[in-house]
Each structure stands twice: as C-alpha cells, then as structure tokens.
GROMACS .gro file of C-alpha atoms in nm:
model
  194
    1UNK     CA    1  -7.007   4.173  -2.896
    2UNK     CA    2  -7.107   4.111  -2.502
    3UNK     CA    3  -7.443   3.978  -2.676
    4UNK     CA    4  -7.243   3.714  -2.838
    5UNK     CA    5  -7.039   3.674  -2.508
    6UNK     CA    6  -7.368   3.602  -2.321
    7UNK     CA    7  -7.473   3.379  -2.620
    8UNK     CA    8  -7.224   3.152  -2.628
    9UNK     CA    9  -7.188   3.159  -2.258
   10UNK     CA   10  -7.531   3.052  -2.234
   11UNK     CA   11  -7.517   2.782  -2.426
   12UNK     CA   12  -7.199   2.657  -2.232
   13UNK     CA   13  -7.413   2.661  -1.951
   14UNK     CA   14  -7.670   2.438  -2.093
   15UNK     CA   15  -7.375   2.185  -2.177
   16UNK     CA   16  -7.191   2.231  -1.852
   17UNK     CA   17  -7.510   2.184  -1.662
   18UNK     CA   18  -7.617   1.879  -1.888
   19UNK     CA   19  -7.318   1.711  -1.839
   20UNK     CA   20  -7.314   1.724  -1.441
   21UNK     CA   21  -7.657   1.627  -1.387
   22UNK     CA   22  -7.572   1.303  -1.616
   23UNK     CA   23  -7.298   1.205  -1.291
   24UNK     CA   24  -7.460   0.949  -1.086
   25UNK     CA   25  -7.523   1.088  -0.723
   26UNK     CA   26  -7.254   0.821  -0.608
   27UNK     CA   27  -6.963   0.931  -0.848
   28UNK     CA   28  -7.010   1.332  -0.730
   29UNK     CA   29  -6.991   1.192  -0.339
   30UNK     CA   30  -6.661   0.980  -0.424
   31UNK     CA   31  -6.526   1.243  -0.629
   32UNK     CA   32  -6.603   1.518  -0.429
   33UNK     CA   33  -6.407   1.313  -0.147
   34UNK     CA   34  -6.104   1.262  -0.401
   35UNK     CA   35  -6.091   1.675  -0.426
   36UNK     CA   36  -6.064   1.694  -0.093
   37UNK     CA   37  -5.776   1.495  -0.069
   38UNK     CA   38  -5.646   1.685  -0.369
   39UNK     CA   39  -5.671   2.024  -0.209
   40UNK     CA   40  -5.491   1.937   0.126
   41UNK     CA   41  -5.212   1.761  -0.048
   42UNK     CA   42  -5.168   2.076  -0.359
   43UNK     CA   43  -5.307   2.382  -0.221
   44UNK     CA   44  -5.084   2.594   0.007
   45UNK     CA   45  -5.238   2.833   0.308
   46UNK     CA   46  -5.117   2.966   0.590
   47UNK     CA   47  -5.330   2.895   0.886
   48UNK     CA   48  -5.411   3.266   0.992
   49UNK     CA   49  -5.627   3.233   0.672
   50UNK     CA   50  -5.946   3.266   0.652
   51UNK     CA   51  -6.079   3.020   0.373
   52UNK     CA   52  -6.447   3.089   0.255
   53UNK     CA   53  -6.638   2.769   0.085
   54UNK     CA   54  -6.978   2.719   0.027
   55UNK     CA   55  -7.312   2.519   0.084
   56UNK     CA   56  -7.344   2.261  -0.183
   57UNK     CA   57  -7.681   2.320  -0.397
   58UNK     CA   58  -7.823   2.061  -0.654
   59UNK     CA   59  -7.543   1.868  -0.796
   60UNK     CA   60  -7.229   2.053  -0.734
   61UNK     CA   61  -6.893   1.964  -0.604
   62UNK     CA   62  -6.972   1.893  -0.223
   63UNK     CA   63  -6.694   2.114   0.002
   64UNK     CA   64  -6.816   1.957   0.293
   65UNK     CA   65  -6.566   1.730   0.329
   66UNK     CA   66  -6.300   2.041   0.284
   67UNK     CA   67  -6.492   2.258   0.578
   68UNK     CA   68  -6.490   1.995   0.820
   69UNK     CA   69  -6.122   1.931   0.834
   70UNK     CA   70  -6.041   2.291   0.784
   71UNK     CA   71  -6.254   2.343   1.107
   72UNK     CA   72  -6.111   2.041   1.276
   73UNK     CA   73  -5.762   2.190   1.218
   74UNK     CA   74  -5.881   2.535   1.363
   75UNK     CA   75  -5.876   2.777   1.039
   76UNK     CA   76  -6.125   3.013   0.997
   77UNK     CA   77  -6.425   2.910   0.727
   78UNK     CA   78  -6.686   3.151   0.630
   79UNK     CA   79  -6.911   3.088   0.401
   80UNK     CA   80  -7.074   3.356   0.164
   81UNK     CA   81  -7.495   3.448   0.204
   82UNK     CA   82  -7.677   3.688  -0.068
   83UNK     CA   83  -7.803   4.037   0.055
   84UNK     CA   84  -7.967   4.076  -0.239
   85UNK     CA   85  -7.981   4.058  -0.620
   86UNK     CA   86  -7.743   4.364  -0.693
   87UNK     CA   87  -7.528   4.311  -0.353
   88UNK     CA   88  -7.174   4.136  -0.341
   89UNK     CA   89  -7.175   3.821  -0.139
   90UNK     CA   90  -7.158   3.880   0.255
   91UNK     CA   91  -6.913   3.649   0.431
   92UNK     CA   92  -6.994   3.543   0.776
   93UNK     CA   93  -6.758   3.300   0.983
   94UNK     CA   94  -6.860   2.972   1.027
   95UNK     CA   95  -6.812   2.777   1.382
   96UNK     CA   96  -6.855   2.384   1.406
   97UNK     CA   97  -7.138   2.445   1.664
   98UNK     CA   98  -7.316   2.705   1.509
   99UNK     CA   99  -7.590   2.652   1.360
  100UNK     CA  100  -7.667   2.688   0.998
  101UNK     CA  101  -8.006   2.868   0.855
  102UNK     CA  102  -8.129   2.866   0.506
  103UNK     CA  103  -7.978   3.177   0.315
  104UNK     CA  104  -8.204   3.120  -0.029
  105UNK     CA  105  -8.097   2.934  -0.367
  106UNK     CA  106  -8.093   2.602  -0.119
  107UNK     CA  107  -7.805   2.766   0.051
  108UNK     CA  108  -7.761   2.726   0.453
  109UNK     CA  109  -7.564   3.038   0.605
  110UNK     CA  110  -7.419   3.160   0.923
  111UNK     CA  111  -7.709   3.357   1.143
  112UNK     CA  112  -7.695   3.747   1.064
  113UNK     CA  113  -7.498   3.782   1.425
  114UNK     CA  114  -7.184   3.577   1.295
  115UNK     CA  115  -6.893   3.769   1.294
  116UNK     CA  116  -6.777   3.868   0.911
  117UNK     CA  117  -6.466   3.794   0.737
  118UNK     CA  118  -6.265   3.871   0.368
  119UNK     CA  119  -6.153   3.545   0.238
  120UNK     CA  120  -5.805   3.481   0.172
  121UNK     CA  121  -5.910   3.199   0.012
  122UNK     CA  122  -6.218   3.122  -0.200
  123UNK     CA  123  -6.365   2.770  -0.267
  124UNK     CA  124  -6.602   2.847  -0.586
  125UNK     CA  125  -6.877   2.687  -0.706
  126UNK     CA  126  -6.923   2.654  -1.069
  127UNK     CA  127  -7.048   2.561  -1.402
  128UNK     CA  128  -6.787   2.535  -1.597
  129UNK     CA  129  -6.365   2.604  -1.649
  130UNK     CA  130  -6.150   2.614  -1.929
  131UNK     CA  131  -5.803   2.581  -1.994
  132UNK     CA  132  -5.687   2.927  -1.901
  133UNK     CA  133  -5.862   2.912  -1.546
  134UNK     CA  134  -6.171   3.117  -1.677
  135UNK     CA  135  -6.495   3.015  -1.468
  136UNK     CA  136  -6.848   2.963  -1.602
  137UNK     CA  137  -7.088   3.059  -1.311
  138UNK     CA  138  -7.463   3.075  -1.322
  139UNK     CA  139  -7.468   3.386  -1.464
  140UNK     CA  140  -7.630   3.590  -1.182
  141UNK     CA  141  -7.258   3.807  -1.070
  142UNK     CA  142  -7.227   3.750  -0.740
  143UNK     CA  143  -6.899   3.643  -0.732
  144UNK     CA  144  -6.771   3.972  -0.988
  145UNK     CA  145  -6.985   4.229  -0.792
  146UNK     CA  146  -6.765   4.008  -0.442
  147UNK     CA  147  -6.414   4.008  -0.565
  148UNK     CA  148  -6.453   4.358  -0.703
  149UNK     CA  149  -6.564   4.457  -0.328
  150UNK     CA  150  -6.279   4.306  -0.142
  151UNK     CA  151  -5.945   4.511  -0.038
  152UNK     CA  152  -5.718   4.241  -0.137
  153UNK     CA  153  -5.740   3.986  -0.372
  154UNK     CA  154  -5.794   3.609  -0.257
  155UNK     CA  155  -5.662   3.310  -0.419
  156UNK     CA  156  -5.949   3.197  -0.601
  157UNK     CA  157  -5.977   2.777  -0.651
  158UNK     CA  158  -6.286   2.632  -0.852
  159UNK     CA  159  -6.380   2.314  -0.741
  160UNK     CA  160  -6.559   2.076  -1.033
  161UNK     CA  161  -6.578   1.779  -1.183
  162UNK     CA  162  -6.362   1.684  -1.463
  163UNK     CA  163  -6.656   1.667  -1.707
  164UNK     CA  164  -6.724   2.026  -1.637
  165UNK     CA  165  -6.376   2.166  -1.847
  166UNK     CA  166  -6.404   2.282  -2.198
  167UNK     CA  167  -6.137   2.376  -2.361
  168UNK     CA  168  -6.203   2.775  -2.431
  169UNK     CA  169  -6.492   3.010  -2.226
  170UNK     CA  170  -6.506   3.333  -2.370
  171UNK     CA  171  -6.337   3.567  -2.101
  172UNK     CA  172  -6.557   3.945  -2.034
  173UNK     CA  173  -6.318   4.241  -1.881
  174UNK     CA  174  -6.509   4.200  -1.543
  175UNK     CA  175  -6.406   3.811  -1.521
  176UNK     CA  176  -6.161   3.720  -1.265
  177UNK     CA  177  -5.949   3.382  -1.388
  178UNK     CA  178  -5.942   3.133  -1.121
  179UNK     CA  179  -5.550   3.038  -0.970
  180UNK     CA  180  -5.675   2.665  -0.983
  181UNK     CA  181  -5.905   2.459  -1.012
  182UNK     CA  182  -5.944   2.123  -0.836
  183UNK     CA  183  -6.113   1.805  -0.961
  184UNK     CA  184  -6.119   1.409  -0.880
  185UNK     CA  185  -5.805   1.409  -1.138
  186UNK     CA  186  -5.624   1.660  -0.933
  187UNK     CA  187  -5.534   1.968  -0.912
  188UNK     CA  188  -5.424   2.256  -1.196
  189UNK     CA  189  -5.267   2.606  -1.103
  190UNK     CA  190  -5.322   2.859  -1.428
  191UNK     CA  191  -5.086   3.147  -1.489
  192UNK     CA  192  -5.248   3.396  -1.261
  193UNK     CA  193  -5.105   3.219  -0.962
  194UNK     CA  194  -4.766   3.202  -1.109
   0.00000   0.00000   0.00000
C-alpha cells in the first residue's frame, strides 16, 4: 500500500512541479506579494512568537516579503538549515543584520553561532495541497522527522500558489495536515485548526 502511496505521490509531484514552473517569474513575485498581505490580514499570532519561514529556492512562494515585516515589527524569525539527510531541520534565529550563509539545496541560513528556536509558527514550503490541508513536499522528510522532534506543536501554514491545489493527496500516518494554507486568492484554515 505505502508503494502505491509513494506512486501516486510521485506523480503529483511531477504535476505540482509542472504546473509552477509554467508561472511566469513576474506572476510568482506579484503573487507572492498578494500572500503576504493575505497572511497579516488572516493569520493570528501573538508577538512573543517565534515564526520560522524559509529561504525561497527555484520557483517557490517567496516569504521574503513576510520576514521582513515580521522583523520590522520585532517578532522573532528563524529560519530552518539541514544537519543532514536523516536529521530534523535545525532552527536558528534570524536578525535583520545578520548575515545569511548558504545552508545547501540553494538555501541561505543563519551562521552555526545563531541562537536556536522551536517555531510557534511554521511558514512551509511546498509542492502541493489538497482540500483537507494535506501537504505535498519534495519527498525528502524533513519537515515529518521536524514536527515529530518538537515539544509542542506549531501552527503549520503552507504558502503556494493557487495552481499548486488538487483536490485529494493521499494522506501517510506520519503526515501532519497543515492549519492553512495561504495563496494570492487568500487564505483557507482546514479542520485541524478548528
């Protein structure tokens, strides 16, 4: 069954993938600006939160724009780095004068001296949602090895285009279901944040 799971994932990813390259470099940079907005206005945190986000690679949603005015407004950001293939994700805070250094997969990180941090809140990266707030990621675990790791659960948004939805992704035990998801149409909570 899993090897059907992993199928059919797979060739969501293909689709997902296909269908966010074909987004013209000037639509993700307006619509990536339009999420923004739509996570400030929808999205509720306290400001002793510590929100983690994360260094845009290749054609995904850029957070940018979110990290900037969550640092202007004095929250704590942290973004996440790899320690290695098996590892969960590492989250290092993330100052608006510190430098960043390359952290692999394109990625720029915190230096190894920045102070580390759970997230209360997660900005994720992905391939692909569906209807019931299941995420398609790239496949490699990072994030399930992460949120398994943590003490407390964080409130997990995905942040993607609109093209990236499909209506069903097949859900494994070790999937977390995102609490919302935010694109340039807005944003939609799913039942595990009610």
């Amino acid at each position: 069954m899993v090897d059907g799971i992993e199928a059919e994932k797979a060739l969501l990813r293909k689709t997902a993938r296909t269908r966010r390259e074909a987004l013209s470099p000037q639509f993700r940079s307006e619509a990536s600006n339009a999420i923004s907005f739509h996570f400030f206005d929808k999205v509720a945190f306290a400001p002793e939160d510590a929100i983690a986000g994360y260094w845009r690679i290749r054609d995904e949603v850029d957070c940018q724009p979110i990290l900037v005015r969550l640092m202007d407004g004095g929250q704590t950001v942290i973004l996440p780095v790899v320690s290695g293939v098996e590892e969960p994700l590492d989250f290092r805070v993330w100052h608006a004068d510190a430098p960043l250094y390359e952290a692999g997969f394109g990625t720029l990180a915190p230096s190894d001296l920045a102070p580390r941090s759970e997230p209360d809140l997660i900005l994720m990266p992905l391939l692909g949602f569906d209807k019931a707030g299941t995420r398609l990621g790239y496949g490699g675990g990072y994030y399930d090895r992460t949120l398994a790791s943590l003490r407390k659960r964080p409130m997990l948004v995905g942040l993607a285009f609109a093209a990236q939805g499909f209506d069903h992704i097949p859900r494994e035990p070790h999937d977390i279901p995102l609490d919302a998801v935010v694109t340039e149409d807005g944003v939609e909570f799913f039942e595990a944040c009610l």
